[in-house]
Amino acid sequence: MRASRLVHLLLLLQNRGRMTARELADELEVSVRTVYRDVEALGAAGIPLYGAAGHAGGYRLVGGYRTRLTGLTADEAQAAFLAALPGAAAELGLGRALMTARLKLYAALPAELREHAERIRERFLLDAPGWYGDPDRTPHLAAVADAVWARRAVVLRYRRWRAPEEIERRVEPYGLVLKAGRWYLVASGESGLRTYRVDQIIELDPLDEEFAARDGFDLAAHWNGYLTGFRARLHTGEALVRVTPEGARHLGVTPEGDGWTEARVPIESVDRAHGEFLRLGADVEVLEPAELRSRIAETVRALASRYGGTGRHG
């Protein structure tokens, strides 16, 4: 652990130039006293470090010294593929590895490319989770990730939406997918490949059983196929509607001129479509199915009755 921290400290000074003991302590998440001891250790090992006191003081490497310790460890190489998603790397237990990997990559770049990479880091940020929702609690994510890395089977106790609500299954974890801030596990079991929401895992017991993934399995290709099938299962019905140009834009319908457009659109269910179409207000009129048109008409009458008076305050 200390050896890793010393390398991290050295790479920080190489990439950023002068840094104070407090800045180093904050980056390394240790005390200032620990930084002093680490600096002494590096000096004893022959690393040309210079320290100055005062407001403009701090530590820096002397004479343009550059370390060649830029090879990535296994954890750092894994974390490098999550460089655009530091939150995801931290959830998987690779936050520190990602930080060190990034420093090593910077250290290996020529000066002009390091400056370009730093400008990109300063000016662009990817924030994957969606709005209006608290992050899912995923207490078993690290254990799931360990099983995925090691190719070891696990027993899941899992909560789902249909009866029975809690099930227990032995599965072989193939891979993890982060979609809109939510983690999904793709795993093989008795019923074939299935997708599980990691936040719905109640309990996880790792088994001392290794497995081999199916020949030719590709996580990205499987996930794209899963999404296609999910959308097909989701929209099993159809509605005939009239929409204004604004309503057409919201529903993804090509408008016919500046007036109303009649179109058929896929719907998941009458209940779901009822809420979705009400959000469009006067920009949509449902013609079919009759049940959906009737439900919307009832809601509109109830709203008109509620808001037609002067209200409780007169």
PDB file of C-alpha atoms in Angstrom:
ATOM      1  CA  MET A   1       0.000   0.000   0.000  1.00  0.00           C
ATOM      2  CA  ARG A   2       2.758   2.441   0.880  1.00  0.00           C
ATOM      3  CA  ALA A   3       4.722   1.601  -2.284  1.00  0.00           C
ATOM      4  CA  SER A   4       1.661   2.418  -4.369  1.00  0.00           C
ATOM      5  CA  ARG A   5       1.226   5.708  -2.498  1.00  0.00           C
ATOM      6  CA  LEU A   6       4.879   6.684  -3.072  1.00  0.00           C
ATOM      7  CA  VAL A   7       4.503   6.090  -6.807  1.00  0.00           C
ATOM      8  CA  HIS A   8       1.289   8.112  -6.762  1.00  0.00           C
ATOM      9  CA  LEU A   9       3.017  11.000  -4.966  1.00  0.00           C
ATOM     10  CA  LEU A  10       5.919  10.943  -7.411  1.00  0.00           C
ATOM     11  CA  LEU A  11       3.577  10.990 -10.421  1.00  0.00           C
ATOM     12  CA  LEU A  12       1.600  13.876  -8.949  1.00  0.00           C
ATOM     13  CA  LEU A  13       4.759  15.994  -8.696  1.00  0.00           C
ATOM     14  CA  GLN A  14       5.862  14.967 -12.171  1.00  0.00           C
ATOM     15  CA  ASN A  15       2.535  15.915 -13.767  1.00  0.00           C
ATOM     16  CA  ARG A  16       1.602  19.006 -11.769  1.00  0.00           C
ATOM     17  CA  GLY A  17       4.934  20.525 -10.809  1.00  0.00           C
ATOM     18  CA  ARG A  18       5.106  22.207  -7.391  1.00  0.00           C
ATOM     19  CA  MET A  19       2.598  21.023  -4.780  1.00  0.00           C
ATOM     20  CA  THR A  20       2.333  21.804  -1.090  1.00  0.00           C
ATOM     21  CA  ALA A  21       2.256  19.113   1.584  1.00  0.00           C
ATOM     22  CA  ARG A  22      -1.408  19.919   2.222  1.00  0.00           C
ATOM     23  CA  GLU A  23      -2.297  19.544  -1.482  1.00  0.00           C
ATOM     24  CA  LEU A  24      -0.485  16.215  -1.616  1.00  0.00           C
ATOM     25  CA  ALA A  25      -2.187  15.041   1.564  1.00  0.00           C
ATOM     26  CA  ASP A  26      -5.619  15.915   0.144  1.00  0.00           C
ATOM     27  CA  GLU A  27      -4.899  14.075  -3.116  1.00  0.00           C
ATOM     28  CA  LEU A  28      -3.539  10.992  -1.368  1.00  0.00           C
ATOM     29  CA  GLU A  29      -6.160  11.094   1.416  1.00  0.00           C
ATOM     30  CA  VAL A  30      -3.516  10.901   4.155  1.00  0.00           C
ATOM     31  CA  SER A  31      -2.222  13.255   6.839  1.00  0.00           C
ATOM     32  CA  VAL A  32       0.382  15.951   6.204  1.00  0.00           C
ATOM     33  CA  ARG A  33       2.705  14.099   8.586  1.00  0.00           C
ATOM     34  CA  THR A  34       2.454  11.022   6.344  1.00  0.00           C
ATOM     35  CA  VAL A  35       3.385  13.163   3.328  1.00  0.00           C
ATOM     36  CA  TYR A  36       6.488  14.376   5.163  1.00  0.00           C
ATOM     37  CA  ARG A  37       7.517  10.763   5.836  1.00  0.00           C
ATOM     38  CA  ASP A  38       6.864   9.741   2.230  1.00  0.00           C
ATOM     39  CA  VAL A  39       8.908  12.649   0.877  1.00  0.00           C
ATOM     40  CA  GLU A  40      11.789  11.647   3.149  1.00  0.00           C
ATOM     41  CA  ALA A  41      11.535   8.070   1.881  1.00  0.00           C
ATOM     42  CA  LEU A  42      11.669   9.207  -1.744  1.00  0.00           C
ATOM     43  CA  GLY A  43      14.667  11.404  -1.019  1.00  0.00           C
ATOM     44  CA  ALA A  44      16.451   8.495   0.684  1.00  0.00           C
ATOM     45  CA  ALA A  45      15.779   6.406  -2.445  1.00  0.00           C
ATOM     46  CA  GLY A  46      17.635   8.968  -4.588  1.00  0.00           C
ATOM     47  CA  ILE A  47      14.661  10.858  -6.051  1.00  0.00           C
ATOM     48  CA  PRO A  48      15.757  14.514  -6.533  1.00  0.00           C
ATOM     49  CA  LEU A  49      13.055  16.338  -4.566  1.00  0.00           C
ATOM     50  CA  TYR A  50      13.270  19.965  -3.487  1.00  0.00           C
ATOM     51  CA  GLY A  51      11.138  21.430  -0.715  1.00  0.00           C
ATOM     52  CA  ALA A  52      10.686  25.094   0.153  1.00  0.00           C
ATOM     53  CA  ALA A  53       8.796  26.666   3.070  1.00  0.00           C
ATOM     54  CA  GLY A  54       6.592  29.732   2.990  1.00  0.00           C
ATOM     55  CA  HIS A  55       3.538  30.921   1.074  1.00  0.00           C
ATOM     56  CA  ALA A  56       5.030  30.081  -2.341  1.00  0.00           C
ATOM     57  CA  GLY A  57       6.733  26.934  -1.098  1.00  0.00           C
ATOM     58  CA  GLY A  58       6.048  23.275  -1.642  1.00  0.00           C
ATOM     59  CA  TYR A  59       7.694  20.222  -3.150  1.00  0.00           C
ATOM     60  CA  ARG A  60       8.875  19.753  -6.725  1.00  0.00           C
ATOM     61  CA  LEU A  61      11.174  17.509  -8.710  1.00  0.00           C
ATOM     62  CA  VAL A  62      14.607  18.964  -9.424  1.00  0.00           C
ATOM     63  CA  GLY A  63      16.169  19.359 -12.834  1.00  0.00           C
ATOM     64  CA  GLY A  64      13.326  18.078 -14.987  1.00  0.00           C
ATOM     65  CA  TYR A  65      13.517  14.614 -13.424  1.00  0.00           C
ATOM     66  CA  ARG A  66      10.982  12.189 -14.902  1.00  0.00           C
ATOM     67  CA  THR A  67      10.161   8.743 -13.599  1.00  0.00           C
ATOM     68  CA  ARG A  68       9.794   5.761 -15.909  1.00  0.00           C
ATOM     69  CA  LEU A  69       7.326   4.030 -13.581  1.00  0.00           C
ATOM     70  CA  THR A  70       4.488   4.373 -16.080  1.00  0.00           C
ATOM     71  CA  GLY A  71       3.522   0.718 -16.571  1.00  0.00           C
ATOM     72  CA  LEU A  72      -0.088  -0.014 -15.580  1.00  0.00           C
ATOM     73  CA  THR A  73      -1.055  -2.655 -13.048  1.00  0.00           C
ATOM     74  CA  ALA A  74      -4.000  -4.960 -13.782  1.00  0.00           C
ATOM     75  CA  ASP A  75      -6.393  -2.865 -11.667  1.00  0.00           C
ATOM     76  CA  GLU A  76      -5.162   0.345 -13.272  1.00  0.00           C
ATOM     77  CA  ALA A  77      -5.602  -1.061 -16.782  1.00  0.00           C
ATOM     78  CA  GLN A  78      -9.158  -2.118 -15.923  1.00  0.00           C
ATOM     79  CA  ALA A  79      -9.871   1.284 -14.424  1.00  0.00           C
ATOM     80  CA  ALA A  80      -8.493   3.061 -17.510  1.00  0.00           C
ATOM     81  CA  PHE A  81     -11.460   1.767 -19.504  1.00  0.00           C
ATOM     82  CA  LEU A  82     -13.734   3.610 -17.029  1.00  0.00           C
ATOM     83  CA  ALA A  83     -11.809   6.870 -17.294  1.00  0.00           C
ATOM     84  CA  ALA A  84     -14.885   8.742 -18.545  1.00  0.00           C
ATOM     85  CA  LEU A  85     -16.967   7.444 -15.624  1.00  0.00           C
ATOM     86  CA  PRO A  86     -15.080   8.107 -12.380  1.00  0.00           C
ATOM     87  CA  GLY A  87     -18.238   7.533 -10.342  1.00  0.00           C
ATOM     88  CA  ALA A  88     -18.643   4.073 -11.844  1.00  0.00           C
ATOM     89  CA  ALA A  89     -14.994   3.261 -11.205  1.00  0.00           C
ATOM     90  CA  ALA A  90     -15.375   4.265  -7.564  1.00  0.00           C
ATOM     91  CA  GLU A  91     -18.499   2.090  -7.188  1.00  0.00           C
ATOM     92  CA  LEU A  92     -16.521  -0.879  -8.503  1.00  0.00           C
ATOM     93  CA  GLY A  93     -13.717  -0.233  -6.016  1.00  0.00           C
ATOM     94  CA  LEU A  94     -11.358   1.102  -8.706  1.00  0.00           C
ATOM     95  CA  GLY A  95     -11.392   4.789  -7.829  1.00  0.00           C
ATOM     96  CA  ARG A  96      -7.792   5.009  -6.597  1.00  0.00           C
ATOM     97  CA  ALA A  97      -6.594   2.715  -9.381  1.00  0.00           C
ATOM     98  CA  LEU A  98      -8.230   5.018 -11.932  1.00  0.00           C
ATOM     99  CA  MET A  99      -6.531   8.058 -10.415  1.00  0.00           C
ATOM    100  CA  THR A 100      -3.102   6.386 -10.556  1.00  0.00           C
ATOM    101  CA  ALA A 101      -3.700   5.074 -14.078  1.00  0.00           C
ATOM    102  CA  ARG A 102      -4.593   8.557 -15.271  1.00  0.00           C
ATOM    103  CA  LEU A 103      -1.418   9.966 -13.740  1.00  0.00           C
ATOM    104  CA  LYS A 104       0.672   7.256 -15.407  1.00  0.00           C
ATOM    105  CA  LEU A 105      -0.933   7.945 -18.759  1.00  0.00           C
ATOM    106  CA  TYR A 106      -0.222  11.658 -18.349  1.00  0.00           C
ATOM    107  CA  ALA A 107       3.363  10.920 -17.371  1.00  0.00           C
ATOM    108  CA  ALA A 108       3.880   8.843 -20.519  1.00  0.00           C
ATOM    109  CA  LEU A 109       2.618  11.613 -22.841  1.00  0.00           C
ATOM    110  CA  PRO A 110       4.819  14.294 -24.404  1.00  0.00           C
ATOM    111  CA  ALA A 111       4.408  17.732 -22.830  1.00  0.00           C
ATOM    112  CA  GLU A 112       2.198  19.159 -25.598  1.00  0.00           C
ATOM    113  CA  LEU A 113      -0.160  16.171 -25.480  1.00  0.00           C
ATOM    114  CA  ARG A 114      -0.339  16.364 -21.675  1.00  0.00           C
ATOM    115  CA  GLU A 115      -1.457  19.990 -21.983  1.00  0.00           C
ATOM    116  CA  HIS A 116      -4.096  19.003 -24.549  1.00  0.00           C
ATOM    117  CA  ALA A 117      -5.380  16.169 -22.331  1.00  0.00           C
ATOM    118  CA  GLU A 118      -5.562  18.532 -19.367  1.00  0.00           C
ATOM    119  CA  ARG A 119      -7.599  21.046 -21.375  1.00  0.00           C
ATOM    120  CA  ILE A 120     -10.063  18.289 -22.295  1.00  0.00           C
ATOM    121  CA  ARG A 121     -10.370  17.282 -18.622  1.00  0.00           C
ATOM    122  CA  GLU A 122     -11.012  20.891 -17.621  1.00  0.00           C
ATOM    123  CA  ARG A 123     -13.630  21.604 -20.294  1.00  0.00           C
ATOM    124  CA  PHE A 124     -15.636  18.399 -20.813  1.00  0.00           C
ATOM    125  CA  LEU A 125     -17.477  16.253 -18.280  1.00  0.00           C
ATOM    126  CA  LEU A 126     -19.642  13.164 -18.715  1.00  0.00           C
ATOM    127  CA  ASP A 127     -22.404  12.823 -16.107  1.00  0.00           C
ATOM    128  CA  ALA A 128     -24.184   9.568 -16.968  1.00  0.00           C
ATOM    129  CA  PRO A 129     -27.069   9.295 -14.444  1.00  0.00           C
ATOM    130  CA  GLY A 130     -30.417  10.842 -15.331  1.00  0.00           C
ATOM    131  CA  TRP A 131     -32.234  13.688 -13.597  1.00  0.00           C
ATOM    132  CA  TYR A 132     -34.904  13.531 -10.910  1.00  0.00           C
ATOM    133  CA  GLY A 133     -33.906  10.472  -8.989  1.00  0.00           C
ATOM    134  CA  ASP A 134     -31.734   9.462  -6.103  1.00  0.00           C
ATOM    135  CA  PRO A 135     -28.893   7.080  -6.962  1.00  0.00           C
ATOM    136  CA  ASP A 136     -29.762   3.418  -6.522  1.00  0.00           C
ATOM    137  CA  ARG A 137     -28.277   1.738  -3.469  1.00  0.00           C
ATOM    138  CA  THR A 138     -26.135  -1.136  -4.697  1.00  0.00           C
ATOM    139  CA  PRO A 139     -24.522  -2.691  -1.603  1.00  0.00           C
ATOM    140  CA  HIS A 140     -23.692  -5.900  -3.494  1.00  0.00           C
ATOM    141  CA  LEU A 141     -22.074  -4.224  -6.515  1.00  0.00           C
ATOM    142  CA  ALA A 142     -18.482  -4.820  -5.398  1.00  0.00           C
ATOM    143  CA  ALA A 143     -19.192  -8.518  -4.754  1.00  0.00           C
ATOM    144  CA  VAL A 144     -20.892  -8.855  -8.138  1.00  0.00           C
ATOM    145  CA  ALA A 145     -17.927  -7.154  -9.828  1.00  0.00           C
ATOM    146  CA  ASP A 146     -15.508  -9.523  -8.071  1.00  0.00           C
ATOM    147  CA  ALA A 147     -17.486 -12.501  -9.371  1.00  0.00           C
ATOM    148  CA  VAL A 148     -17.468 -11.047 -12.898  1.00  0.00           C
ATOM    149  CA  TRP A 149     -13.696 -10.476 -12.805  1.00  0.00           C
ATOM    150  CA  ALA A 150     -12.951 -13.929 -11.378  1.00  0.00           C
ATOM    151  CA  ARG A 151     -15.526 -15.798 -13.503  1.00  0.00           C
ATOM    152  CA  ARG A 152     -17.005 -17.422 -10.394  1.00  0.00           C
ATOM    153  CA  ALA A 153     -20.610 -18.527  -9.948  1.00  0.00           C
ATOM    154  CA  VAL A 154     -22.832 -16.972  -7.269  1.00  0.00           C
ATOM    155  CA  VAL A 155     -26.183 -17.638  -5.637  1.00  0.00           C
ATOM    156  CA  LEU A 156     -28.514 -14.634  -5.801  1.00  0.00           C
ATOM    157  CA  ARG A 157     -31.548 -13.866  -3.691  1.00  0.00           C
ATOM    158  CA  TYR A 158     -33.358 -11.411  -5.909  1.00  0.00           C
ATOM    159  CA  ARG A 159     -36.423  -9.153  -5.679  1.00  0.00           C
ATOM    160  CA  ARG A 160     -38.583  -8.866  -8.795  1.00  0.00           C
ATOM    161  CA  TRP A 161     -41.915  -7.282  -9.713  1.00  0.00           C
ATOM    162  CA  ARG A 162     -44.035 -10.382 -10.385  1.00  0.00           C
ATOM    163  CA  ALA A 163     -44.861 -13.308  -8.106  1.00  0.00           C
ATOM    164  CA  PRO A 164     -43.006 -14.858  -6.492  1.00  0.00           C
ATOM    165  CA  GLU A 165     -41.425 -11.524  -5.615  1.00  0.00           C
ATOM    166  CA  GLU A 166     -38.290 -13.065  -4.098  1.00  0.00           C
ATOM    167  CA  ILE A 167     -36.383 -15.797  -5.899  1.00  0.00           C
ATOM    168  CA  GLU A 168     -33.083 -17.579  -5.399  1.00  0.00           C
ATOM    169  CA  ARG A 169     -30.923 -18.625  -8.331  1.00  0.00           C
ATOM    170  CA  ARG A 170     -27.444 -19.927  -9.017  1.00  0.00           C
ATOM    171  CA  VAL A 171     -26.012 -17.850 -11.866  1.00  0.00           C
ATOM    172  CA  GLU A 172     -22.747 -17.347 -13.708  1.00  0.00           C
ATOM    173  CA  PRO A 173     -22.001 -13.587 -13.934  1.00  0.00           C
ATOM    174  CA  TYR A 174     -20.922 -12.688 -17.474  1.00  0.00           C
ATOM    175  CA  GLY A 175     -20.760  -8.896 -17.267  1.00  0.00           C
ATOM    176  CA  LEU A 176     -21.964  -5.604 -15.796  1.00  0.00           C
ATOM    177  CA  VAL A 177     -23.680  -2.794 -17.693  1.00  0.00           C
ATOM    178  CA  LEU A 178     -24.198   0.771 -16.462  1.00  0.00           C
ATOM    179  CA  LYS A 179     -27.312   2.231 -18.097  1.00  0.00           C
ATOM    180  CA  ALA A 180     -28.543   5.734 -17.146  1.00  0.00           C
ATOM    181  CA  GLY A 181     -26.903   5.522 -13.718  1.00  0.00           C
ATOM    182  CA  ARG A 182     -28.278   2.031 -12.958  1.00  0.00           C
ATOM    183  CA  TRP A 183     -26.206  -1.176 -12.846  1.00  0.00           C
ATOM    184  CA  TYR A 184     -27.387  -4.356 -14.564  1.00  0.00           C
ATOM    185  CA  LEU A 185     -25.886  -7.846 -14.321  1.00  0.00           C
ATOM    186  CA  VAL A 186     -25.926 -10.144 -17.347  1.00  0.00           C
ATOM    187  CA  ALA A 187     -25.687 -13.712 -16.058  1.00  0.00           C
ATOM    188  CA  SER A 188     -26.266 -17.248 -17.283  1.00  0.00           C
ATOM    189  CA  GLY A 189     -28.454 -19.690 -15.358  1.00  0.00           C
ATOM    190  CA  GLU A 190     -30.779 -22.649 -15.833  1.00  0.00           C
ATOM    191  CA  SER A 191     -33.101 -20.566 -18.012  1.00  0.00           C
ATOM    192  CA  GLY A 192     -30.317 -19.095 -20.149  1.00  0.00           C
ATOM    193  CA  LEU A 193     -28.954 -15.552 -20.196  1.00  0.00           C
ATOM    194  CA  ARG A 194     -30.903 -13.143 -18.014  1.00  0.00           C
ATOM    195  CA  THR A 195     -30.514  -9.513 -16.947  1.00  0.00           C
ATOM    196  CA  TYR A 196     -30.758  -8.532 -13.268  1.00  0.00           C
ATOM    197  CA  ARG A 197     -30.860  -5.094 -11.675  1.00  0.00           C
ATOM    198  CA  VAL A 198     -28.008  -5.023  -9.162  1.00  0.00           C
ATOM    199  CA  ASP A 199     -29.963  -2.777  -6.756  1.00  0.00           C
ATOM    200  CA  GLN A 200     -32.629  -5.519  -6.519  1.00  0.00           C
ATOM    201  CA  ILE A 201     -30.168  -8.130  -5.261  1.00  0.00           C
ATOM    202  CA  ILE A 202     -31.094  -8.852  -1.630  1.00  0.00           C
ATOM    203  CA  GLU A 203     -28.292 -11.265  -0.852  1.00  0.00           C
ATOM    204  CA  LEU A 204     -25.314 -12.687  -2.724  1.00  0.00           C
ATOM    205  CA  ASP A 205     -23.275 -15.783  -1.842  1.00  0.00           C
ATOM    206  CA  PRO A 206     -20.115 -16.327  -3.924  1.00  0.00           C
ATOM    207  CA  LEU A 207     -19.358 -19.958  -4.777  1.00  0.00           C
ATOM    208  CA  ASP A 208     -15.979 -21.604  -5.207  1.00  0.00           C
ATOM    209  CA  GLU A 209     -16.934 -22.614  -8.744  1.00  0.00           C
ATOM    210  CA  GLU A 210     -15.243 -21.198 -11.810  1.00  0.00           C
ATOM    211  CA  PHE A 211     -17.011 -21.110 -15.165  1.00  0.00           C
ATOM    212  CA  ALA A 212     -16.206 -20.336 -18.786  1.00  0.00           C
ATOM    213  CA  ALA A 213     -18.334 -17.903 -20.753  1.00  0.00           C
ATOM    214  CA  ARG A 214     -20.085 -19.153 -23.868  1.00  0.00           C
ATOM    215  CA  ASP A 215     -17.948 -19.180 -26.997  1.00  0.00           C
ATOM    216  CA  GLY A 216     -18.342 -15.974 -28.948  1.00  0.00           C
ATOM    217  CA  PHE A 217     -20.204 -14.136 -26.209  1.00  0.00           C
ATOM    218  CA  ASP A 218     -19.927 -10.367 -26.657  1.00  0.00           C
ATOM    219  CA  LEU A 219     -21.349  -8.203 -23.857  1.00  0.00           C
ATOM    220  CA  ALA A 220     -22.021  -5.125 -26.018  1.00  0.00           C
ATOM    221  CA  ALA A 221     -23.725  -7.154 -28.758  1.00  0.00           C
ATOM    222  CA  HIS A 222     -25.821  -9.041 -26.199  1.00  0.00           C
ATOM    223  CA  TRP A 223     -26.913  -5.802 -24.503  1.00  0.00           C
ATOM    224  CA  ASN A 224     -27.910  -4.193 -27.808  1.00  0.00           C
ATOM    225  CA  GLY A 225     -30.002  -7.276 -28.620  1.00  0.00           C
ATOM    226  CA  TYR A 226     -31.556  -7.170 -25.163  1.00  0.00           C
ATOM    227  CA  LEU A 227     -32.557  -3.515 -25.612  1.00  0.00           C
ATOM    228  CA  THR A 228     -34.100  -4.246 -29.010  1.00  0.00           C
ATOM    229  CA  GLY A 229     -36.140  -7.093 -27.558  1.00  0.00           C
ATOM    230  CA  PHE A 230     -37.093  -4.991 -24.538  1.00  0.00           C
ATOM    231  CA  ARG A 231     -38.489  -2.223 -26.719  1.00  0.00           C
ATOM    232  CA  ALA A 232     -40.395  -4.754 -28.818  1.00  0.00           C
ATOM    233  CA  ARG A 233     -41.948  -6.283 -25.688  1.00  0.00           C
ATOM    234  CA  LEU A 234     -42.648  -2.849 -24.247  1.00  0.00           C
ATOM    235  CA  HIS A 235     -44.775  -1.511 -27.113  1.00  0.00           C
ATOM    236  CA  THR A 236     -47.315  -4.250 -27.734  1.00  0.00           C
ATOM    237  CA  GLY A 237     -50.270  -1.989 -28.600  1.00  0.00           C
ATOM    238  CA  GLU A 238     -51.119   0.830 -30.938  1.00  0.00           C
ATOM    239  CA  ALA A 239     -53.114   4.044 -30.785  1.00  0.00           C
ATOM    240  CA  LEU A 240     -54.575   6.206 -33.531  1.00  0.00           C
ATOM    241  CA  VAL A 241     -54.096   9.891 -32.705  1.00  0.00           C
ATOM    242  CA  ARG A 242     -54.409  13.389 -34.154  1.00  0.00           C
ATOM    243  CA  VAL A 243     -51.557  15.710 -33.196  1.00  0.00           C
ATOM    244  CA  THR A 244     -50.490  19.295 -33.680  1.00  0.00           C
ATOM    245  CA  PRO A 245     -46.963  19.981 -35.001  1.00  0.00           C
ATOM    246  CA  GLU A 246     -45.827  20.315 -31.364  1.00  0.00           C
ATOM    247  CA  GLY A 247     -47.473  17.029 -30.426  1.00  0.00           C
ATOM    248  CA  ALA A 248     -45.930  15.367 -33.474  1.00  0.00           C
ATOM    249  CA  ARG A 249     -42.495  16.502 -32.335  1.00  0.00           C
ATOM    250  CA  HIS A 250     -42.983  14.943 -28.900  1.00  0.00           C
ATOM    251  CA  LEU A 251     -44.259  11.646 -30.320  1.00  0.00           C
ATOM    252  CA  GLY A 252     -41.676  11.382 -33.077  1.00  0.00           C
ATOM    253  CA  VAL A 253     -44.322  11.692 -35.807  1.00  0.00           C
ATOM    254  CA  THR A 254     -43.601  13.404 -39.131  1.00  0.00           C
ATOM    255  CA  PRO A 255     -46.072  16.366 -39.322  1.00  0.00           C
ATOM    256  CA  GLU A 256     -48.123  16.982 -42.436  1.00  0.00           C
ATOM    257  CA  GLY A 257     -47.923  20.739 -42.980  1.00  0.00           C
ATOM    258  CA  ASP A 258     -48.807  23.225 -40.235  1.00  0.00           C
ATOM    259  CA  GLY A 259     -52.100  21.656 -39.174  1.00  0.00           C
ATOM    260  CA  TRP A 260     -53.193  18.431 -37.513  1.00  0.00           C
ATOM    261  CA  THR A 261     -51.603  15.106 -38.450  1.00  0.00           C
ATOM    262  CA  GLU A 262     -53.221  11.705 -38.035  1.00  0.00           C
ATOM    263  CA  ALA A 263     -50.854   8.871 -37.148  1.00  0.00           C
ATOM    264  CA  ARG A 264     -50.600   5.476 -35.480  1.00  0.00           C
ATOM    265  CA  VAL A 265     -48.139   5.281 -32.579  1.00  0.00           C
ATOM    266  CA  PRO A 266     -47.017   2.299 -30.474  1.00  0.00           C
ATOM    267  CA  ILE A 267     -48.112   2.156 -26.838  1.00  0.00           C
ATOM    268  CA  GLU A 268     -47.123  -0.059 -23.921  1.00  0.00           C
ATOM    269  CA  SER A 269     -50.572  -0.270 -22.316  1.00  0.00           C
ATOM    270  CA  VAL A 270     -53.771   1.774 -21.902  1.00  0.00           C
ATOM    271  CA  ASP A 271     -52.706   2.780 -18.368  1.00  0.00           C
ATOM    272  CA  ARG A 272     -49.264   3.978 -19.463  1.00  0.00           C
ATOM    273  CA  ALA A 273     -50.541   5.697 -22.622  1.00  0.00           C
ATOM    274  CA  HIS A 274     -53.233   7.487 -20.574  1.00  0.00           C
ATOM    275  CA  GLY A 275     -50.570   9.328 -18.570  1.00  0.00           C
ATOM    276  CA  GLU A 276     -48.241   9.916 -21.519  1.00  0.00           C
ATOM    277  CA  PHE A 277     -50.930  11.480 -23.734  1.00  0.00           C
ATOM    278  CA  LEU A 278     -52.320  13.643 -20.917  1.00  0.00           C
ATOM    279  CA  ARG A 279     -48.882  15.260 -20.637  1.00  0.00           C
ATOM    280  CA  LEU A 280     -49.324  16.590 -24.195  1.00  0.00           C
ATOM    281  CA  GLY A 281     -52.535  18.420 -23.248  1.00  0.00           C
ATOM    282  CA  ALA A 282     -54.387  19.952 -26.202  1.00  0.00           C
ATOM    283  CA  ASP A 283     -51.653  18.934 -28.672  1.00  0.00           C
ATOM    284  CA  VAL A 284     -53.078  15.408 -29.047  1.00  0.00           C
ATOM    285  CA  GLU A 285     -56.500  13.812 -29.576  1.00  0.00           C
ATOM    286  CA  VAL A 286     -56.801  10.031 -29.142  1.00  0.00           C
ATOM    287  CA  LEU A 287     -59.143   8.426 -31.703  1.00  0.00           C
ATOM    288  CA  GLU A 288     -58.479   4.733 -30.967  1.00  0.00           C
ATOM    289  CA  PRO A 289     -58.592   2.515 -29.001  1.00  0.00           C
ATOM    290  CA  ALA A 290     -62.007   3.420 -27.592  1.00  0.00           C
ATOM    291  CA  GLU A 291     -61.029   2.423 -24.048  1.00  0.00           C
ATOM    292  CA  LEU A 292     -58.102   4.858 -24.039  1.00  0.00           C
ATOM    293  CA  ARG A 293     -60.178   7.694 -25.543  1.00  0.00           C
ATOM    294  CA  SER A 294     -62.870   7.116 -22.908  1.00  0.00           C
ATOM    295  CA  ARG A 295     -60.337   7.109 -20.061  1.00  0.00           C
ATOM    296  CA  ILE A 296     -58.804  10.394 -21.201  1.00  0.00           C
ATOM    297  CA  ALA A 297     -62.268  11.965 -21.649  1.00  0.00           C
ATOM    298  CA  GLU A 298     -63.215  10.987 -18.085  1.00  0.00           C
ATOM    299  CA  THR A 299     -60.018  12.531 -16.728  1.00  0.00           C
ATOM    300  CA  VAL A 300     -60.544  15.744 -18.700  1.00  0.00           C
ATOM    301  CA  ARG A 301     -64.140  16.047 -17.409  1.00  0.00           C
ATOM    302  CA  ALA A 302     -62.939  15.538 -13.837  1.00  0.00           C
ATOM    303  CA  LEU A 303     -60.253  18.215 -14.273  1.00  0.00           C
ATOM    304  CA  ALA A 304     -62.737  20.639 -15.845  1.00  0.00           C
ATOM    305  CA  SER A 305     -65.118  20.136 -12.921  1.00  0.00           C
ATOM    306  CA  ARG A 306     -62.343  20.628 -10.385  1.00  0.00           C
ATOM    307  CA  TYR A 307     -60.927  23.767 -11.960  1.00  0.00           C
ATOM    308  CA  GLY A 308     -64.151  25.233 -13.338  1.00  0.00           C
ATOM    309  CA  GLY A 309     -65.176  26.956 -10.072  1.00  0.00           C
ATOM    310  CA  THR A 310     -63.570  29.739  -8.131  1.00  0.00           C
ATOM    311  CA  GLY A 311     -61.677  27.417  -5.794  1.00  0.00           C
ATOM    312  CA  ARG A 312     -61.765  27.004  -2.052  1.00  0.00           C
ATOM    313  CA  HIS A 313     -60.452  30.549  -1.431  1.00  0.00           C
ATOM    314  CA  GLY A 314     -63.138  32.216  -3.553  1.00  0.00           C
TER     315      GLY A 314
END
